[in-house]
PDB file of C-alpha atoms in Angstrom:
ATOM      1  CA  MET Y  23     -20.096   6.684  -8.548  1.00 61.00           C
ATOM      2  CA  LEU Y  24     -20.062   7.213  -4.786  1.00 74.00           C
ATOM      3  CA  PHE Y  25     -18.339   4.634  -2.598  1.00 86.00           C
ATOM      4  CA  LEU Y  26     -18.973   6.105   0.846  1.00 90.00           C
ATOM      5  CA  GLN Y  27     -22.335   6.519   2.496  1.00 90.00           C
ATOM      6  CA  ASP Y  28     -23.009   9.651   4.544  1.00 91.00           C
ATOM      7  CA  LYS Y  29     -22.852   7.739   7.846  1.00 91.00           C
ATOM      8  CA  ASP Y  30     -19.532   6.212   6.821  1.00 92.00           C
ATOM      9  CA  LYS Y  31     -18.170   9.637   5.915  1.00 95.00           C
ATOM     10  CA  GLU Y  32     -18.995  11.012   9.343  1.00 95.00           C
ATOM     11  CA  THR Y  33     -17.271   8.083  11.023  1.00 96.00           C
ATOM     12  CA  LEU Y  34     -14.191   8.485   8.837  1.00 97.00           C
ATOM     13  CA  ILE Y  35     -14.032  12.244   9.322  1.00 97.00           C
ATOM     14  CA  ASN Y  36     -13.876  11.757  13.072  1.00 97.00           C
ATOM     15  CA  PHE Y  37     -11.412   8.880  12.823  1.00 98.00           C
ATOM     16  CA  LEU Y  38      -9.023  10.798  10.596  1.00 98.00           C
ATOM     17  CA  LYS Y  39      -9.299  13.908  12.740  1.00 98.00           C
ATOM     18  CA  GLU Y  40      -8.326  11.929  15.826  1.00 98.00           C
ATOM     19  CA  ASN Y  41      -5.580   9.812  14.246  1.00 98.00           C
ATOM     20  CA  LEU Y  42      -3.786  11.703  11.481  1.00 98.00           C
ATOM     21  CA  SER Y  43      -0.691  13.451  12.793  1.00 97.00           C
ATOM     22  CA  ARG Y  44       0.766  15.129   9.712  1.00 97.00           C
ATOM     23  CA  GLU Y  45      -0.130  15.755   6.096  1.00 98.00           C
ATOM     24  CA  VAL Y  46      -0.227  12.757   3.771  1.00 98.00           C
ATOM     25  CA  SER Y  47       0.113  12.965   0.003  1.00 98.00           C
ATOM     26  CA  LEU Y  48      -1.485  10.455  -2.349  1.00 98.00           C
ATOM     27  CA  LYS Y  49       0.091  10.230  -5.797  1.00 98.00           C
ATOM     28  CA  PHE Y  50      -2.308   8.498  -8.184  1.00 98.00           C
ATOM     29  CA  PHE Y  51      -1.088   7.147 -11.527  1.00 98.00           C
ATOM     30  CA  THR Y  52      -3.760   6.563 -14.138  1.00 98.00           C
ATOM     31  CA  GLN Y  53      -4.719   6.785 -17.792  1.00 94.00           C
ATOM     32  CA  GLU Y  54      -8.018   7.048 -19.614  1.00 84.00           C
ATOM     33  CA  LEU Y  55      -7.593   4.030 -21.888  1.00 85.00           C
ATOM     34  CA  GLU Y  56      -6.803   0.391 -21.139  1.00 84.00           C
ATOM     35  CA  CYS Y  57      -7.405   0.709 -17.418  1.00 93.00           C
ATOM     36  CA  GLU Y  58     -10.818  -0.566 -16.381  1.00 91.00           C
ATOM     37  CA  THR Y  59     -10.633   0.413 -12.726  1.00 94.00           C
ATOM     38  CA  CYS Y  60      -8.673   3.683 -12.904  1.00 96.00           C
ATOM     39  CA  GLN Y  61     -11.760   5.899 -12.855  1.00 95.00           C
ATOM     40  CA  SER Y  62     -13.198   4.011  -9.878  1.00 95.00           C
ATOM     41  CA  VAL Y  63      -9.935   4.348  -7.954  1.00 97.00           C
ATOM     42  CA  ARG Y  64      -9.807   8.065  -8.711  1.00 96.00           C
ATOM     43  CA  SER Y  65     -13.375   8.545  -7.482  1.00 96.00           C
ATOM     44  CA  LEU Y  66     -12.630   6.660  -4.277  1.00 96.00           C
ATOM     45  CA  LEU Y  67      -9.486   8.687  -3.594  1.00 97.00           C
ATOM     46  CA  GLU Y  68     -11.296  11.966  -4.228  1.00 97.00           C
ATOM     47  CA  GLU Y  69     -13.940  10.965  -1.689  1.00 96.00           C
ATOM     48  CA  ILE Y  70     -11.287  10.052   0.885  1.00 97.00           C
ATOM     49  CA  VAL Y  71      -9.162  13.207   0.598  1.00 98.00           C
ATOM     50  CA  ALA Y  72     -12.304  15.326   0.959  1.00 97.00           C
ATOM     51  CA  LEU Y  73     -12.670  13.986   4.506  1.00 97.00           C
ATOM     52  CA  SER Y  74      -9.532  15.601   5.963  1.00 98.00           C
ATOM     53  CA  PRO Y  75      -7.519  18.779   5.300  1.00 98.00           C
ATOM     54  CA  LEU Y  76      -4.388  16.716   5.995  1.00 98.00           C
ATOM     55  CA  LEU Y  77      -4.924  14.514   2.934  1.00 98.00           C
ATOM     56  CA  HIS Y  78      -3.850  15.640  -0.528  1.00 98.00           C
ATOM     57  CA  LEU Y  79      -4.268  14.025  -3.937  1.00 98.00           C
ATOM     58  CA  GLU Y  80      -2.052  14.477  -6.981  1.00 98.00           C
ATOM     59  CA  ILE Y  81      -2.996  12.786 -10.251  1.00 98.00           C
ATOM     60  CA  TYR Y  82      -0.508  11.787 -12.930  1.00 98.00           C
ATOM     61  CA  ASN Y  83      -0.906  10.298 -16.379  1.00 97.00           C
ATOM     62  CA  PHE Y  84       0.985   7.022 -16.647  1.00 97.00           C
ATOM     63  CA  LEU Y  85       1.969   7.690 -20.262  1.00 95.00           C
ATOM     64  CA  LEU Y  86       2.614  11.427 -20.204  1.00 96.00           C
ATOM     65  CA  ASP Y  87       4.126  12.117 -16.770  1.00 98.00           C
ATOM     66  CA  LYS Y  88       7.206   9.997 -17.292  1.00 97.00           C
ATOM     67  CA  ASP Y  89       9.330  11.987 -14.848  1.00 98.00           C
ATOM     68  CA  LYS Y  90       6.979  11.119 -11.992  1.00 98.00           C
ATOM     69  CA  VAL Y  91       6.538   7.547 -13.210  1.00 98.00           C
ATOM     70  CA  ASP Y  92      10.308   7.083 -13.160  1.00 98.00           C
ATOM     71  CA  LEU Y  93      10.732   8.923  -9.857  1.00 98.00           C
ATOM     72  CA  TYR Y  94       8.286   6.634  -8.075  1.00 98.00           C
ATOM     73  CA  ASP Y  95       9.210   3.532 -10.103  1.00 98.00           C
ATOM     74  CA  ILE Y  96       5.628   2.852 -11.213  1.00 98.00           C
ATOM     75  CA  ASP Y  97       5.304  -0.060 -13.651  1.00 97.00           C
ATOM     76  CA  LYS Y  98       1.555  -0.728 -13.663  1.00 97.00           C
ATOM     77  CA  ILE Y  99      -1.732   1.068 -13.030  1.00 98.00           C
ATOM     78  CA  PRO Y 100      -3.875   1.956 -11.208  1.00 98.00           C
ATOM     79  CA  ALA Y 101      -1.135   2.825  -8.741  1.00 98.00           C
ATOM     80  CA  ILE Y 102      -1.209   4.824  -5.523  1.00 98.00           C
ATOM     81  CA  VAL Y 103       1.825   6.135  -3.688  1.00 98.00           C
ATOM     82  CA  VAL Y 104       1.213   7.000  -0.032  1.00 98.00           C
ATOM     83  CA  GLU Y 105       3.828   9.338   1.387  1.00 98.00           C
ATOM     84  CA  GLU Y 106       4.387  12.015   3.977  1.00 96.00           C
ATOM     85  CA  GLU Y 107       7.389  14.327   3.574  1.00 93.00           C
ATOM     86  CA  LYS Y 108       9.225  11.070   2.930  1.00 96.00           C
ATOM     87  CA  ASP Y 109       8.470   8.357   0.391  1.00 98.00           C
ATOM     88  CA  TYR Y 110       8.512   5.124   2.393  1.00 98.00           C
ATOM     89  CA  GLY Y 111       8.148   2.952  -0.701  1.00 98.00           C
ATOM     90  CA  ILE Y 112       4.497   2.165   0.049  1.00 98.00           C
ATOM     91  CA  ARG Y 113       2.369   1.371  -3.014  1.00 98.00           C
ATOM     92  CA  PHE Y 114      -1.156   0.173  -3.733  1.00 98.00           C
ATOM     93  CA  TYR Y 115      -1.681  -1.421  -7.144  1.00 98.00           C
ATOM     94  CA  GLY Y 116      -5.388  -1.805  -7.773  1.00 97.00           C
ATOM     95  CA  ILE Y 117      -8.418  -0.466  -5.993  1.00 96.00           C
ATOM     96  CA  PRO Y 118      -8.233  -0.487  -2.163  1.00 97.00           C
ATOM     97  CA  ALA Y 119     -11.912  -1.318  -1.798  1.00 95.00           C
ATOM     98  CA  GLY Y 120     -13.835  -4.037   0.007  1.00 95.00           C
ATOM     99  CA  TYR Y 121     -11.827  -5.396   2.934  1.00 96.00           C
ATOM    100  CA  GLU Y 122      -8.753  -3.553   1.636  1.00 97.00           C
ATOM    101  CA  PHE Y 123     -10.363  -0.194   2.375  1.00 97.00           C
ATOM    102  CA  SER Y 124      -9.699  -0.545   6.105  1.00 97.00           C
ATOM    103  CA  GLY Y 125      -6.055  -1.394   5.430  1.00 98.00           C
ATOM    104  CA  PHE Y 126      -5.721   1.646   3.197  1.00 98.00           C
ATOM    105  CA  ILE Y 127      -7.106   3.970   5.863  1.00 98.00           C
ATOM    106  CA  GLU Y 128      -4.863   2.407   8.508  1.00 98.00           C
ATOM    107  CA  THR Y 129      -1.867   2.898   6.226  1.00 98.00           C
ATOM    108  CA  LEU Y 130      -2.685   6.614   5.943  1.00 98.00           C
ATOM    109  CA  VAL Y 131      -2.527   6.882   9.720  1.00 98.00           C
ATOM    110  CA  TRP Y 132       0.817   5.086  10.079  1.00 98.00           C
ATOM    111  CA  VAL Y 133       2.377   7.121   7.286  1.00 98.00           C
ATOM    112  CA  SER Y 134       1.141  10.347   8.882  1.00 98.00           C
ATOM    113  CA  ARG Y 135       2.838   9.353  12.135  1.00 97.00           C
ATOM    114  CA  GLY Y 136       6.088   8.258  10.532  1.00 97.00           C
ATOM    115  CA  GLU Y 137       6.504   5.442  13.035  1.00 96.00           C
ATOM    116  CA  THR Y 138       4.648   2.267  13.916  1.00 98.00           C
ATOM    117  CA  ASP Y 139       3.767  -0.031  16.800  1.00 98.00           C
ATOM    118  CA  LEU Y 140       6.181  -2.756  15.727  1.00 98.00           C
ATOM    119  CA  ARG Y 141       8.334  -4.247  18.470  1.00 98.00           C
ATOM    120  CA  LYS Y 142      11.593  -2.478  19.233  1.00 98.00           C
ATOM    121  CA  GLU Y 143      13.525  -5.564  18.147  1.00 97.00           C
ATOM    122  CA  SER Y 144      11.757  -5.456  14.785  1.00 98.00           C
ATOM    123  CA  LYS Y 145      12.427  -1.745  14.339  1.00 98.00           C
ATOM    124  CA  ASP Y 146      16.098  -2.185  15.178  1.00 98.00           C
ATOM    125  CA  PHE Y 147      16.452  -5.029  12.696  1.00 97.00           C
ATOM    126  CA  LEU Y 148      14.613  -3.210   9.889  1.00 98.00           C
ATOM    127  CA  SER Y 149      16.566  -0.004  10.381  1.00 97.00           C
ATOM    128  CA  SER Y 150      19.858  -1.934  10.271  1.00 97.00           C
ATOM    129  CA  LEU Y 151      19.218  -3.630   6.910  1.00 97.00           C
ATOM    130  CA  THR Y 152      21.886  -2.980   4.305  1.00 97.00           C
ATOM    131  CA  ARG Y 153      20.231  -4.908   1.445  1.00 97.00           C
ATOM    132  CA  GLU Y 154      17.055  -3.942  -0.388  1.00 98.00           C
ATOM    133  CA  VAL Y 155      13.832  -5.682   0.625  1.00 98.00           C
ATOM    134  CA  ASP Y 156      10.915  -5.698  -1.821  1.00 98.00           C
ATOM    135  CA  ILE Y 157       7.628  -6.951  -0.364  1.00 98.00           C
ATOM    136  CA  GLN Y 158       4.706  -7.762  -2.667  1.00 98.00           C
ATOM    137  CA  THR Y 159       1.441  -8.707  -0.965  1.00 98.00           C
ATOM    138  CA  PHE Y 160      -1.144 -10.224  -3.293  1.00 98.00           C
ATOM    139  CA  VAL Y 161      -4.756  -9.752  -2.234  1.00 98.00           C
ATOM    140  CA  THR Y 162      -8.384  -9.751  -3.286  1.00 98.00           C
ATOM    141  CA  VAL Y 163     -10.920  -7.218  -2.058  1.00 96.00           C
ATOM    142  CA  THR Y 164     -13.049 -10.067  -0.671  1.00 97.00           C
ATOM    143  CA  CYS Y 165     -10.298 -11.462   1.597  1.00 98.00           C
ATOM    144  CA  PRO Y 166     -10.830 -10.498   5.266  1.00 97.00           C
ATOM    145  CA  TYR Y 167      -7.277 -11.472   6.263  1.00 97.00           C
ATOM    146  CA  CYS Y 168      -5.447  -9.589   3.524  1.00 98.00           C
ATOM    147  CA  PRO Y 169      -5.474  -6.077   5.063  1.00 98.00           C
ATOM    148  CA  GLN Y 170      -3.564  -7.351   8.098  1.00 98.00           C
ATOM    149  CA  ALA Y 171      -0.800  -8.708   5.865  1.00 98.00           C
ATOM    150  CA  VAL Y 172      -0.701  -5.558   3.729  1.00 98.00           C
ATOM    151  CA  VAL Y 173      -0.488  -3.198   6.690  1.00 98.00           C
ATOM    152  CA  LEU Y 174       2.238  -5.273   8.348  1.00 98.00           C
ATOM    153  CA  GLY Y 175       4.337  -5.018   5.195  1.00 98.00           C
ATOM    154  CA  HIS Y 176       3.713  -1.280   5.020  1.00 98.00           C
ATOM    155  CA  LYS Y 177       4.729  -0.835   8.658  1.00 98.00           C
ATOM    156  CA  MET Y 178       8.010  -2.551   7.875  1.00 98.00           C
ATOM    157  CA  ALA Y 179       8.563  -0.148   4.984  1.00 98.00           C
ATOM    158  CA  ILE Y 180       8.013   2.795   7.333  1.00 98.00           C
ATOM    159  CA  GLU Y 181      10.574   1.447   9.779  1.00 98.00           C
ATOM    160  CA  GLY Y 182      13.158   0.217   7.263  1.00 98.00           C
ATOM    161  CA  GLU Y 183      14.969   2.570   4.910  1.00 97.00           C
ATOM    162  CA  LYS Y 184      15.745  -0.350   2.603  1.00 98.00           C
ATOM    163  CA  VAL Y 185      12.210  -1.817   2.618  1.00 98.00           C
ATOM    164  CA  ARG Y 186       9.516  -1.301  -0.022  1.00 98.00           C
ATOM    165  CA  SER Y 187       6.003  -2.691   0.298  1.00 98.00           C
ATOM    166  CA  ALA Y 188       3.222  -3.020  -2.277  1.00 98.00           C
ATOM    167  CA  MET Y 189      -0.341  -4.293  -2.252  1.00 98.00           C
ATOM    168  CA  ILE Y 190      -1.316  -5.950  -5.537  1.00 98.00           C
ATOM    169  CA  GLU Y 191      -4.964  -6.782  -6.241  1.00 98.00           C
ATOM    170  CA  VAL Y 192      -4.798 -10.037  -8.183  1.00 97.00           C
ATOM    171  CA  GLU Y 193      -8.052  -9.720 -10.132  1.00 96.00           C
ATOM    172  CA  GLU Y 194      -6.720  -6.518 -11.704  1.00 96.00           C
ATOM    173  CA  PHE Y 195      -3.306  -8.052 -12.415  1.00 97.00           C
ATOM    174  CA  PRO Y 196      -4.011 -11.693 -13.320  1.00 96.00           C
ATOM    175  CA  HIS Y 197      -0.718 -12.022 -15.203  1.00 97.00           C
ATOM    176  CA  LEU Y 198       1.129 -11.367 -11.929  1.00 97.00           C
ATOM    177  CA  ALA Y 199      -1.062 -13.880 -10.098  1.00 96.00           C
ATOM    178  CA  TYR Y 200      -0.057 -16.430 -12.720  1.00 97.00           C
ATOM    179  CA  ARG Y 201       3.608 -15.448 -12.630  1.00 97.00           C
ATOM    180  CA  TYR Y 202       3.859 -15.805  -8.845  1.00 97.00           C
ATOM    181  CA  GLY Y 203       1.572 -18.819  -8.569  1.00 97.00           C
ATOM    182  CA  VAL Y 204      -1.025 -17.083  -6.422  1.00 97.00           C
ATOM    183  CA  ARG Y 205      -3.606 -19.706  -5.481  1.00 96.00           C
ATOM    184  CA  ALA Y 206      -4.551 -18.335  -2.076  1.00 97.00           C
ATOM    185  CA  VAL Y 207      -4.433 -14.873  -0.546  1.00 98.00           C
ATOM    186  CA  PRO Y 208      -2.810 -13.117   1.083  1.00 98.00           C
ATOM    187  CA  LYS Y 209       0.362 -14.290  -0.598  1.00 98.00           C
ATOM    188  CA  ILE Y 210       3.570 -12.437   0.213  1.00 98.00           C
ATOM    189  CA  VAL Y 211       6.599 -12.504  -2.077  1.00 98.00           C
ATOM    190  CA  ILE Y 212       9.894 -11.036  -0.832  1.00 98.00           C
ATOM    191  CA  ASN Y 213      12.721 -10.188  -3.220  1.00 98.00           C
ATOM    192  CA  GLU Y 214      11.286 -12.520  -5.864  1.00 97.00           C
ATOM    193  CA  ARG Y 215      12.689 -15.553  -4.050  1.00 95.00           C
ATOM    194  CA  VAL Y 216      10.854 -16.145  -0.759  1.00 98.00           C
ATOM    195  CA  SER Y 217       7.079 -16.513  -0.523  1.00 98.00           C
ATOM    196  CA  PHE Y 218       4.446 -17.561   1.974  1.00 98.00           C
ATOM    197  CA  GLU Y 219       0.702 -17.336   2.490  1.00 98.00           C
ATOM    198  CA  GLY Y 220      -1.493 -16.022   5.267  1.00 97.00           C
ATOM    199  CA  ALA Y 221      -1.710 -13.136   7.690  1.00 96.00           C
ATOM    200  CA  VAL Y 222       1.260 -14.227   9.776  1.00 97.00           C
ATOM    201  CA  PRO Y 223       2.661 -12.753  13.005  1.00 97.00           C
ATOM    202  CA  GLU Y 224       5.308 -10.048  12.923  1.00 98.00           C
ATOM    203  CA  GLU Y 225       8.039 -12.390  14.127  1.00 97.00           C
ATOM    204  CA  TYR Y 226       7.401 -14.940  11.371  1.00 98.00           C
ATOM    205  CA  PHE Y 227       7.330 -12.214   8.713  1.00 98.00           C
ATOM    206  CA  LEU Y 228      10.753 -11.049   9.884  1.00 98.00           C
ATOM    207  CA  THR Y 229      12.209 -14.545   9.599  1.00 98.00           C
ATOM    208  CA  LYS Y 230      11.152 -14.549   5.944  1.00 98.00           C
ATOM    209  CA  ILE Y 231      12.847 -11.198   5.366  1.00 98.00           C
ATOM    210  CA  ILE Y 232      16.009 -12.620   6.931  1.00 97.00           C
ATOM    211  CA  GLU Y 233      15.737 -15.614   4.597  1.00 97.00           C
ATOM    212  CA  ALA Y 234      15.258 -13.338   1.584  1.00 98.00           C
ATOM    213  CA  VAL Y 235      18.338 -11.209   2.270  1.00 96.00           C
ATOM    214  CA  SER Y 236      20.643 -13.995   3.468  1.00 92.00           C
TER     215      SER Y 236
END
């Protein structure tokens, strides 16, 4: 199954050539059984990495490659780790298709640069954190506002040593949607205790992180 049309590939090739700064590694965790979307995610990732020599894909079996599963703290599949030389704690759980595709591509660019366009005040605050911050952003592939929320969380993970950020596609993980009471997307949950909905501004997002660690 092909996800990208030829005209889209040409556009992406040029975009990645102009915007990727350093090599980016995608670690994909999958298994053949009991994972309906794993093959689709693998196909999509293979198409993407073929567009740039700076993109690399490594594939791991969720059941057999326990050392890698433990190293990257993967607890569900399909799972994608996006890292440069450093693991920023950025994860995608579920297929980054539909509207989420643009957020996935943008994340590749920010990871390749190793820094973001967040405000200096935000960067200073995130880099000074002494407590762990776990951001879960629940999305659907049909939500046009979700990529903005996902990418903002990922930017914060790039800037904050203590910050982890994950996209979770709710239709692939309905038990998590039920657990966290996801009735609208994007829904962001921080440290299991603070949650809010919507693609909010950077400043508001930071106030919720402060609330979660206070």
